[in-house]
PDB file of C-alpha atoms in Angstrom:
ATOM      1  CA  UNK A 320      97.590 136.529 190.660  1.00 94.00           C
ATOM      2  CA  UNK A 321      96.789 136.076 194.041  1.00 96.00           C
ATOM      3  CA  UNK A 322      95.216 139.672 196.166  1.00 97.00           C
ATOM      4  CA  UNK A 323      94.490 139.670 199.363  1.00 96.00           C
ATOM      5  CA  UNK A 324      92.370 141.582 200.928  1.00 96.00           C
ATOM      6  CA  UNK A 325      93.073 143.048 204.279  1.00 92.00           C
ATOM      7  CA  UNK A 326      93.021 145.267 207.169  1.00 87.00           C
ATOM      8  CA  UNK A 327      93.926 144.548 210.803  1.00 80.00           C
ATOM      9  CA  UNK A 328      90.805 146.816 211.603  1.00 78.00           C
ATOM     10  CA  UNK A 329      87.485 144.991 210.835  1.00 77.00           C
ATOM     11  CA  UNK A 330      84.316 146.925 209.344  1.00 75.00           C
ATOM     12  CA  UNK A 331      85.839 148.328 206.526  1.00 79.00           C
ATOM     13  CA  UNK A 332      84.727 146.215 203.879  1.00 87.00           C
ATOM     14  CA  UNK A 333      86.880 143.439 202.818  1.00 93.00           C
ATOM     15  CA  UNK A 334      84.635 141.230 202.612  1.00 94.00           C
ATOM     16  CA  UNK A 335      82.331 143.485 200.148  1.00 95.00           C
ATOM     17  CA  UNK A 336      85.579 144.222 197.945  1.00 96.00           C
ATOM     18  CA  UNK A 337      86.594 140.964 198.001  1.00 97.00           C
ATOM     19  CA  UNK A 338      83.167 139.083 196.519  1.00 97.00           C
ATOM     20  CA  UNK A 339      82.969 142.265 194.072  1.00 96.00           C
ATOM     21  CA  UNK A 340      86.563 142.043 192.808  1.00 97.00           C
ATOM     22  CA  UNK A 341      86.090 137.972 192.351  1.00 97.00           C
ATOM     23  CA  UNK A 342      82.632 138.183 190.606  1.00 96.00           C
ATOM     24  CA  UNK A 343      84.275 141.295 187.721  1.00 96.00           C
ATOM     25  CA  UNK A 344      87.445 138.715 187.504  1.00 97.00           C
ATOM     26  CA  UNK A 345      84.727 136.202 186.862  1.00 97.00           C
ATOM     27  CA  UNK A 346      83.069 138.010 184.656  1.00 95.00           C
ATOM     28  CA  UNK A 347      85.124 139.443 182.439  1.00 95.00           C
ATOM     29  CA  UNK A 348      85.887 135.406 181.524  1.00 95.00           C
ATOM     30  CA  UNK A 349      88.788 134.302 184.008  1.00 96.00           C
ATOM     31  CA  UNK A 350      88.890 131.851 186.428  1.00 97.00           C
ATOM     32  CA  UNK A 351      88.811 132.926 189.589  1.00 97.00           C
ATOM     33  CA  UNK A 352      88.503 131.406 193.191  1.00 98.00           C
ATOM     34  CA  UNK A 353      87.866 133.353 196.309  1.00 98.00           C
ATOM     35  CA  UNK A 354      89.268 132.243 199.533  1.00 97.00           C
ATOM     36  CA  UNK A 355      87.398 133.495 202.742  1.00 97.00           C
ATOM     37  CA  UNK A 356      90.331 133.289 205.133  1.00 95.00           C
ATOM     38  CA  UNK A 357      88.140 135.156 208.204  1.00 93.00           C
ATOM     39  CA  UNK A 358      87.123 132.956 210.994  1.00 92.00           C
ATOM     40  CA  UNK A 359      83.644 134.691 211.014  1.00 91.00           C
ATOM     41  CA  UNK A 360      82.867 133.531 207.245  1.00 93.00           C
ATOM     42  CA  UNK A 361      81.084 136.245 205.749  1.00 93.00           C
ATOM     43  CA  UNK A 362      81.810 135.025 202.029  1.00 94.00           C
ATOM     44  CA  UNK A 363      81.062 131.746 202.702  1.00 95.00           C
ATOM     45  CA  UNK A 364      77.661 133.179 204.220  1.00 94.00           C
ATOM     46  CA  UNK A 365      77.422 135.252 201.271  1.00 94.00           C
ATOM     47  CA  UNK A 366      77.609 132.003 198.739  1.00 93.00           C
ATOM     48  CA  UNK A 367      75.138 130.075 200.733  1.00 92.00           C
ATOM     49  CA  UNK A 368      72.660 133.192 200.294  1.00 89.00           C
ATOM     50  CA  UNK A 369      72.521 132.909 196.743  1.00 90.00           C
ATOM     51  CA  UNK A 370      70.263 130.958 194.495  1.00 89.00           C
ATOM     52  CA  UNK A 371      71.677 131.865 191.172  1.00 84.00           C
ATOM     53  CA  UNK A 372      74.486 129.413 189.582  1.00 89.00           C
ATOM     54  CA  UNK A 373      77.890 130.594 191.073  1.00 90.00           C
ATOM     55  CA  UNK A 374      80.294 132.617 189.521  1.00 93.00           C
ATOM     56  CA  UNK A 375      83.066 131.131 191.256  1.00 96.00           C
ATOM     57  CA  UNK A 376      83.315 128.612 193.948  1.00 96.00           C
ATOM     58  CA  UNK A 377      84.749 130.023 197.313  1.00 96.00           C
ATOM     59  CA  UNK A 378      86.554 127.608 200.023  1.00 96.00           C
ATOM     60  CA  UNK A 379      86.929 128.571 204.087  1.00 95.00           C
ATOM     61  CA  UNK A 380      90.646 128.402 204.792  1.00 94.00           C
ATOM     62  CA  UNK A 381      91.019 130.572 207.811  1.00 93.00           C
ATOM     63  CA  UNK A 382      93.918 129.193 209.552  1.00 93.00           C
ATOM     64  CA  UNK A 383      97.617 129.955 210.141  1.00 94.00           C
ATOM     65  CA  UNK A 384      98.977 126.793 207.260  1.00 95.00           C
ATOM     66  CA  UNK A 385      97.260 129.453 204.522  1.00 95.00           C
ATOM     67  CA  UNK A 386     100.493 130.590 202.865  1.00 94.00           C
ATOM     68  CA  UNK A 387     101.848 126.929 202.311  1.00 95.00           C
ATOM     69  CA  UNK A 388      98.442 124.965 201.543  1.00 95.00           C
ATOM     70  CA  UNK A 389      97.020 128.032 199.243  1.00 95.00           C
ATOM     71  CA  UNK A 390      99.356 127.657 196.302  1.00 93.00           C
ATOM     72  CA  UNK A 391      98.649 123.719 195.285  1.00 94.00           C
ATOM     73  CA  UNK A 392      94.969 124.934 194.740  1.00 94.00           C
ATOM     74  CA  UNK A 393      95.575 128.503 193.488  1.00 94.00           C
ATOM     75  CA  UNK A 394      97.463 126.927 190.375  1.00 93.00           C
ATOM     76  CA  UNK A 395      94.261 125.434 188.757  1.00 93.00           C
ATOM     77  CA  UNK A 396      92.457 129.740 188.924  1.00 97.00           C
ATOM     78  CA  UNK A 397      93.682 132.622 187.119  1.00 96.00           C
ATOM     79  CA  UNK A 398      93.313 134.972 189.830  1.00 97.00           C
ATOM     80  CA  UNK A 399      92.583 134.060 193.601  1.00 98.00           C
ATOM     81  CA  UNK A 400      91.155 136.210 196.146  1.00 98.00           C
ATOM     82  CA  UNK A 401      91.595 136.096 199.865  1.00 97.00           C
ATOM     83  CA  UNK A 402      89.338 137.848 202.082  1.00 95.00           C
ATOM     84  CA  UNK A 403      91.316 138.053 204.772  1.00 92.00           C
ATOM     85  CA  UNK A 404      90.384 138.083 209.249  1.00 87.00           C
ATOM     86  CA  UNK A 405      90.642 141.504 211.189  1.00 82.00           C
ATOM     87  CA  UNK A 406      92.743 141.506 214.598  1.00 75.00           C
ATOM     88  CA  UNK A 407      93.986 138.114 213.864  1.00 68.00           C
ATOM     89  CA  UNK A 408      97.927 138.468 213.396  1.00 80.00           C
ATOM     90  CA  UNK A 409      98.507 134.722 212.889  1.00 89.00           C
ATOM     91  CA  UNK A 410      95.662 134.672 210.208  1.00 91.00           C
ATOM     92  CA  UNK A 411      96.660 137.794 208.938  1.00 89.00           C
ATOM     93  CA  UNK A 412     100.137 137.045 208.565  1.00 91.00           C
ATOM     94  CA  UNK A 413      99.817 133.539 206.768  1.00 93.00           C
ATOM     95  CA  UNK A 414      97.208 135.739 204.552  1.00 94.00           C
ATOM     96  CA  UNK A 415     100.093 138.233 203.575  1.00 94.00           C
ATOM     97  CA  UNK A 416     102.321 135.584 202.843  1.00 94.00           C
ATOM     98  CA  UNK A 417     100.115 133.290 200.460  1.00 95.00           C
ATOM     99  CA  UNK A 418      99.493 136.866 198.476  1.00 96.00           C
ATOM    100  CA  UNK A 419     101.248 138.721 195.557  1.00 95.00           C
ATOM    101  CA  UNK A 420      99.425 141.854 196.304  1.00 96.00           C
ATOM    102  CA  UNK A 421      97.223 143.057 199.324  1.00 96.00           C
ATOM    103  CA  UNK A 422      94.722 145.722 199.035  1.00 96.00           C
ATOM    104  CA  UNK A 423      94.290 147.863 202.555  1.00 94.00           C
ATOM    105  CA  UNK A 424      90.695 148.901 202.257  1.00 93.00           C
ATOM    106  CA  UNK A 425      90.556 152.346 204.184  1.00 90.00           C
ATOM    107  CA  UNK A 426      87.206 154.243 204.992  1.00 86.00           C
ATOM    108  CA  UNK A 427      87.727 158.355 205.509  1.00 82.00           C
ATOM    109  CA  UNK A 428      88.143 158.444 209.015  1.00 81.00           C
ATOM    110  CA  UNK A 429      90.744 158.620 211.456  1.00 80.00           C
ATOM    111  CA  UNK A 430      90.256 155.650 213.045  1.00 82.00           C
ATOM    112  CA  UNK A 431      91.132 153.539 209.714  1.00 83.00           C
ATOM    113  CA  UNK A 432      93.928 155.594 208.870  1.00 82.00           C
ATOM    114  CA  UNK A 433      95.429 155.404 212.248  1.00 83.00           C
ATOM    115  CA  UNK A 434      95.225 151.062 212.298  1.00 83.00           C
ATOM    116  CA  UNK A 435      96.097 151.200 208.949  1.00 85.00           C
ATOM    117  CA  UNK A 436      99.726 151.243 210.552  1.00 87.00           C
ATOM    118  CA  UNK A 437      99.507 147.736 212.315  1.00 86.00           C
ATOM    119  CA  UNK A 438      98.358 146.332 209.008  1.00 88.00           C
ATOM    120  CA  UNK A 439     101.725 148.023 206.651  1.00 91.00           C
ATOM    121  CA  UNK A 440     103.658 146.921 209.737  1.00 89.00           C
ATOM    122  CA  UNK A 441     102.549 142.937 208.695  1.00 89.00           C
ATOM    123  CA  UNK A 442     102.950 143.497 205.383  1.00 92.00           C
ATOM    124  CA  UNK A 443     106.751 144.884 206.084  1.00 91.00           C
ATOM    125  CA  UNK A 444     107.369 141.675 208.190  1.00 91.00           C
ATOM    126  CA  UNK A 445     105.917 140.079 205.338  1.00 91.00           C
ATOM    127  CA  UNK A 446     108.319 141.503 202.785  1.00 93.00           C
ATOM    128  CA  UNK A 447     111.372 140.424 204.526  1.00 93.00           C
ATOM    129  CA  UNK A 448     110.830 137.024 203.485  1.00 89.00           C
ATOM    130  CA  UNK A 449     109.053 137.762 200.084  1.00 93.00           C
ATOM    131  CA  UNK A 450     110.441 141.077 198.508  1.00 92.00           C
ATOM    132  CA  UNK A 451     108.572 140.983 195.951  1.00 93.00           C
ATOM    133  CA  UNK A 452     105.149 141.528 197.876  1.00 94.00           C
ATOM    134  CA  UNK A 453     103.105 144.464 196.342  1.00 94.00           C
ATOM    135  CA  UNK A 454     100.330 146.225 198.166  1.00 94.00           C
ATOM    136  CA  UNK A 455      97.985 149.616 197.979  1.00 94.00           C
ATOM    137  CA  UNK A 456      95.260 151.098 199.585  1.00 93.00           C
ATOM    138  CA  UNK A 457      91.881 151.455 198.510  1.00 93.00           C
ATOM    139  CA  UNK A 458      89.722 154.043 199.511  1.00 89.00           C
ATOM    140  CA  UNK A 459      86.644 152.685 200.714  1.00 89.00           C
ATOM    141  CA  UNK A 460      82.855 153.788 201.678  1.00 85.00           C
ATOM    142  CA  UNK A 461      83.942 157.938 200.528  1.00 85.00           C
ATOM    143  CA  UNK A 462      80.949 160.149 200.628  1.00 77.00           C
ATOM    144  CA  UNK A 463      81.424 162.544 198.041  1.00 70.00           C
ATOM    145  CA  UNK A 464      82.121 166.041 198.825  1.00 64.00           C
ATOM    146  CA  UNK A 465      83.278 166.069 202.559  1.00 62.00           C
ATOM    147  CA  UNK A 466      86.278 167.579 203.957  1.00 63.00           C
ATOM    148  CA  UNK A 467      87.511 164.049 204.977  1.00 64.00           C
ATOM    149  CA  UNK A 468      86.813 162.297 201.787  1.00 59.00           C
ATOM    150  CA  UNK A 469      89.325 164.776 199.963  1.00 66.00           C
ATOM    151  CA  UNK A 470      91.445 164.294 202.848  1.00 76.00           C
ATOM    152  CA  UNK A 471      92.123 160.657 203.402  1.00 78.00           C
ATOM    153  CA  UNK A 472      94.356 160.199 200.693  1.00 74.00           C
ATOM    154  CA  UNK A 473      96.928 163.281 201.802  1.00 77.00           C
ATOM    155  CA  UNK A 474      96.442 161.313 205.861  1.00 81.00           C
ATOM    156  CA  UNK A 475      97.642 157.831 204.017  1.00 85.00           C
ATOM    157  CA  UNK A 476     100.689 159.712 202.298  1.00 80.00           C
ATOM    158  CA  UNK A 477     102.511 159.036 205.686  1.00 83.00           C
ATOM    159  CA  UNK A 478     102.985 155.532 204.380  1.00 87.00           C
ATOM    160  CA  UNK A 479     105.536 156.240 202.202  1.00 83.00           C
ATOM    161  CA  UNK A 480     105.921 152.714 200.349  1.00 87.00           C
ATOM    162  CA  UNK A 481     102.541 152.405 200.092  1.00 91.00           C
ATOM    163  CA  UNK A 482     100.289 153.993 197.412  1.00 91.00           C
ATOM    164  CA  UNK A 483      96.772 154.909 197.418  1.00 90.00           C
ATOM    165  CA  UNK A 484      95.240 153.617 194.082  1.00 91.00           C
ATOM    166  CA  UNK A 485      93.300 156.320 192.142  1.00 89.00           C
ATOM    167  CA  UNK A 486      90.269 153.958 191.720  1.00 90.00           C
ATOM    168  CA  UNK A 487      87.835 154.872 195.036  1.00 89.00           C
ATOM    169  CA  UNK A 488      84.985 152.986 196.001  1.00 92.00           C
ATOM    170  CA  UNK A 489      82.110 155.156 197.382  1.00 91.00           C
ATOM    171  CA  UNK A 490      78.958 154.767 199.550  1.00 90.00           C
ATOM    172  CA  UNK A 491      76.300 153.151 198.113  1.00 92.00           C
ATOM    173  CA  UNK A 492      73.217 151.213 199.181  1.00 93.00           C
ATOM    174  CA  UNK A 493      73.524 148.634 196.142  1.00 94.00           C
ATOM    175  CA  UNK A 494      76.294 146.978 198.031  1.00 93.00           C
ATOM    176  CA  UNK A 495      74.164 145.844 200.568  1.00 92.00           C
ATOM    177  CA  UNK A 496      71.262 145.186 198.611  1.00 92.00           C
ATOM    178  CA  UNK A 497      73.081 143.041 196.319  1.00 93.00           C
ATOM    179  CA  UNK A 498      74.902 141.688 199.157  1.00 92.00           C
ATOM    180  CA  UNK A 499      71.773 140.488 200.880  1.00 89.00           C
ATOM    181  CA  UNK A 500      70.704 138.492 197.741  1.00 89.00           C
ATOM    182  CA  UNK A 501      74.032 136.702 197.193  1.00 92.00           C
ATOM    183  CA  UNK A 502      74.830 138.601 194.168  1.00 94.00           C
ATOM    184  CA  UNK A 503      77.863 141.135 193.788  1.00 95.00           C
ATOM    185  CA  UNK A 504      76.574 144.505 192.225  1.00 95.00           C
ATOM    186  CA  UNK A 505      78.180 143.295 188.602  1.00 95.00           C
ATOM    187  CA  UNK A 506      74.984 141.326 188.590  1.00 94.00           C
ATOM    188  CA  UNK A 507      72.340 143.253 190.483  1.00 93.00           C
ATOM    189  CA  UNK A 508      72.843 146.069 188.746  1.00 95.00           C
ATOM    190  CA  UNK A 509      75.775 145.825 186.016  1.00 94.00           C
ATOM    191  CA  UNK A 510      75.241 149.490 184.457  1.00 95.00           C
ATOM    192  CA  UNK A 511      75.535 150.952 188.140  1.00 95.00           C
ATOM    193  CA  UNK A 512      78.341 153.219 189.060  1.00 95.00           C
ATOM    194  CA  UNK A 513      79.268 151.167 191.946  1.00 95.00           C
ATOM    195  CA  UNK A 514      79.725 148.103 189.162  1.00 95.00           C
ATOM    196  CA  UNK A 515      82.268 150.980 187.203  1.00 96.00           C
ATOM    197  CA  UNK A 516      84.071 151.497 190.821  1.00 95.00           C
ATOM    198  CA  UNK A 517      84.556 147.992 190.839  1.00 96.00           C
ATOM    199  CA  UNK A 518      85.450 147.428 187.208  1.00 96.00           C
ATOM    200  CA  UNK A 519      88.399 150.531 187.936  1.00 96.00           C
ATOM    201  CA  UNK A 520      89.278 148.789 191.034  1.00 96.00           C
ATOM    202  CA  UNK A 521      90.001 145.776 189.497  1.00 95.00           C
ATOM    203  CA  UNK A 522      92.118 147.173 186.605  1.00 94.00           C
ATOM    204  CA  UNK A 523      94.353 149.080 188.690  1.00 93.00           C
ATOM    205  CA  UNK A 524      94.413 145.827 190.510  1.00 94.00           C
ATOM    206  CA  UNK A 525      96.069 143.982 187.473  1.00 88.00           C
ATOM    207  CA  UNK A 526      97.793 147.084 186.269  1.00 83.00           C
ATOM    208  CA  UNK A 527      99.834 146.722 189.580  1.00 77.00           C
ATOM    209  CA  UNK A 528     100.290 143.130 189.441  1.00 71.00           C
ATOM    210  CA  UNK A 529     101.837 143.598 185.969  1.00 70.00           C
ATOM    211  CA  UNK A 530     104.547 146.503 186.729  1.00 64.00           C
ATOM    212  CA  UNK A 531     104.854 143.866 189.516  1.00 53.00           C
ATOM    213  CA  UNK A 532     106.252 141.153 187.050  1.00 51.00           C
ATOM    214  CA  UNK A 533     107.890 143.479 184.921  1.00 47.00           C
TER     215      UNK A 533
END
């Protein structure tokens, strides 16, 4: 299984997902590889940060040849992740391609919601030449009990092929904190409820990937 994780806006937390969603993979005993496909190389910064053994290795591979030099390595992991470049179409687009399912991270606000059009219009391109490309968004960064936090998912129901997972990640300081130490919250603090969001995320993830193959 091979999830990307994108958005043609940046900020909204691919990068966090992404290292999260590998190091649950990794821990719940598969073996997993992330890929940080963004020029600015935030996971790669992320695994040099950290002192503990790794959980997974991570490679750079931000450039355009993704889609067709991905799949010789992805055959040796279980499940890949690609953290994939913002405002990039080239990158983006070879992203899409070398993916079975990408995940549009959305925060509750109408700046995401609005961009999240350019990014469903890639993944339609996308879909021409591989119809059997999956994606979903995620609701990202949702601060509980606010008018637009309820909202979000009713604003993303304009994208009709696309559906909004159930599993929500909110806003919470332990993703930063962990972040800063090189760990993903799955080890900083594995009884957290950010470490449930994740664990949900990455079960819908796989539920999805399954009706996929079915």
């Amino acid at each position: 299984m091979i999830i990307g994780v994108l958005n043609q806006k940046g900020g909204v937390g691919k990068t966090t997902i992404a290292i999260n969603l590998a190091a649950t993979y990794a821990k719940s005993g598969l073996r997993v590889l992330l890929v940080d496909a963004d020029p600015q190389g935030s996971a790669l910064q992320w695994s040099a940060a950290r002192d503990a053994e790794p959980l997974f290795p991570v490679i750079g591979m931000a450039k355009p040849s993704l889609h067709r030099d991905l799949p010789d390595i992805a055959k040796d992991y279980q499940v890949v992740i690609i953290d994939g470049a913002p405002r990039v179409n080239e990158l983006g687009r070879a992203a899409i391609l070398a993916s079975d399912l990408v995940l549009i991270p959305v925060q509750p606000s109408p700046y995401d919601i609005w961009a999240a059009a350019d990014t469903v219009s890639l993944i339609q391109e996308a879909q021409q030449f591989k119809p059997d490309l999956k994606c979903a968004f995620v609701i990202n960064r949702k601060i509980a009990n606010t008018a637009i936090g309820r909202d979000v998912g009713d604003a993303l129901a304009q994208f009709e092929h696309v559906p909004v997972l159930n599993a929500t990640l909110h806003q919470r300081v332990i993703y930063a904190e962990s972040a800063g130490q090189g760990l993903a919250v799955i080890e900083a603090e594995p009884n957290s409820e950010a470490a449930r969001e994740i664990a949900a995320l990455s079960k819908a993830l796989t539920s999805t990937n399954e009706k996929k193959a079915a």
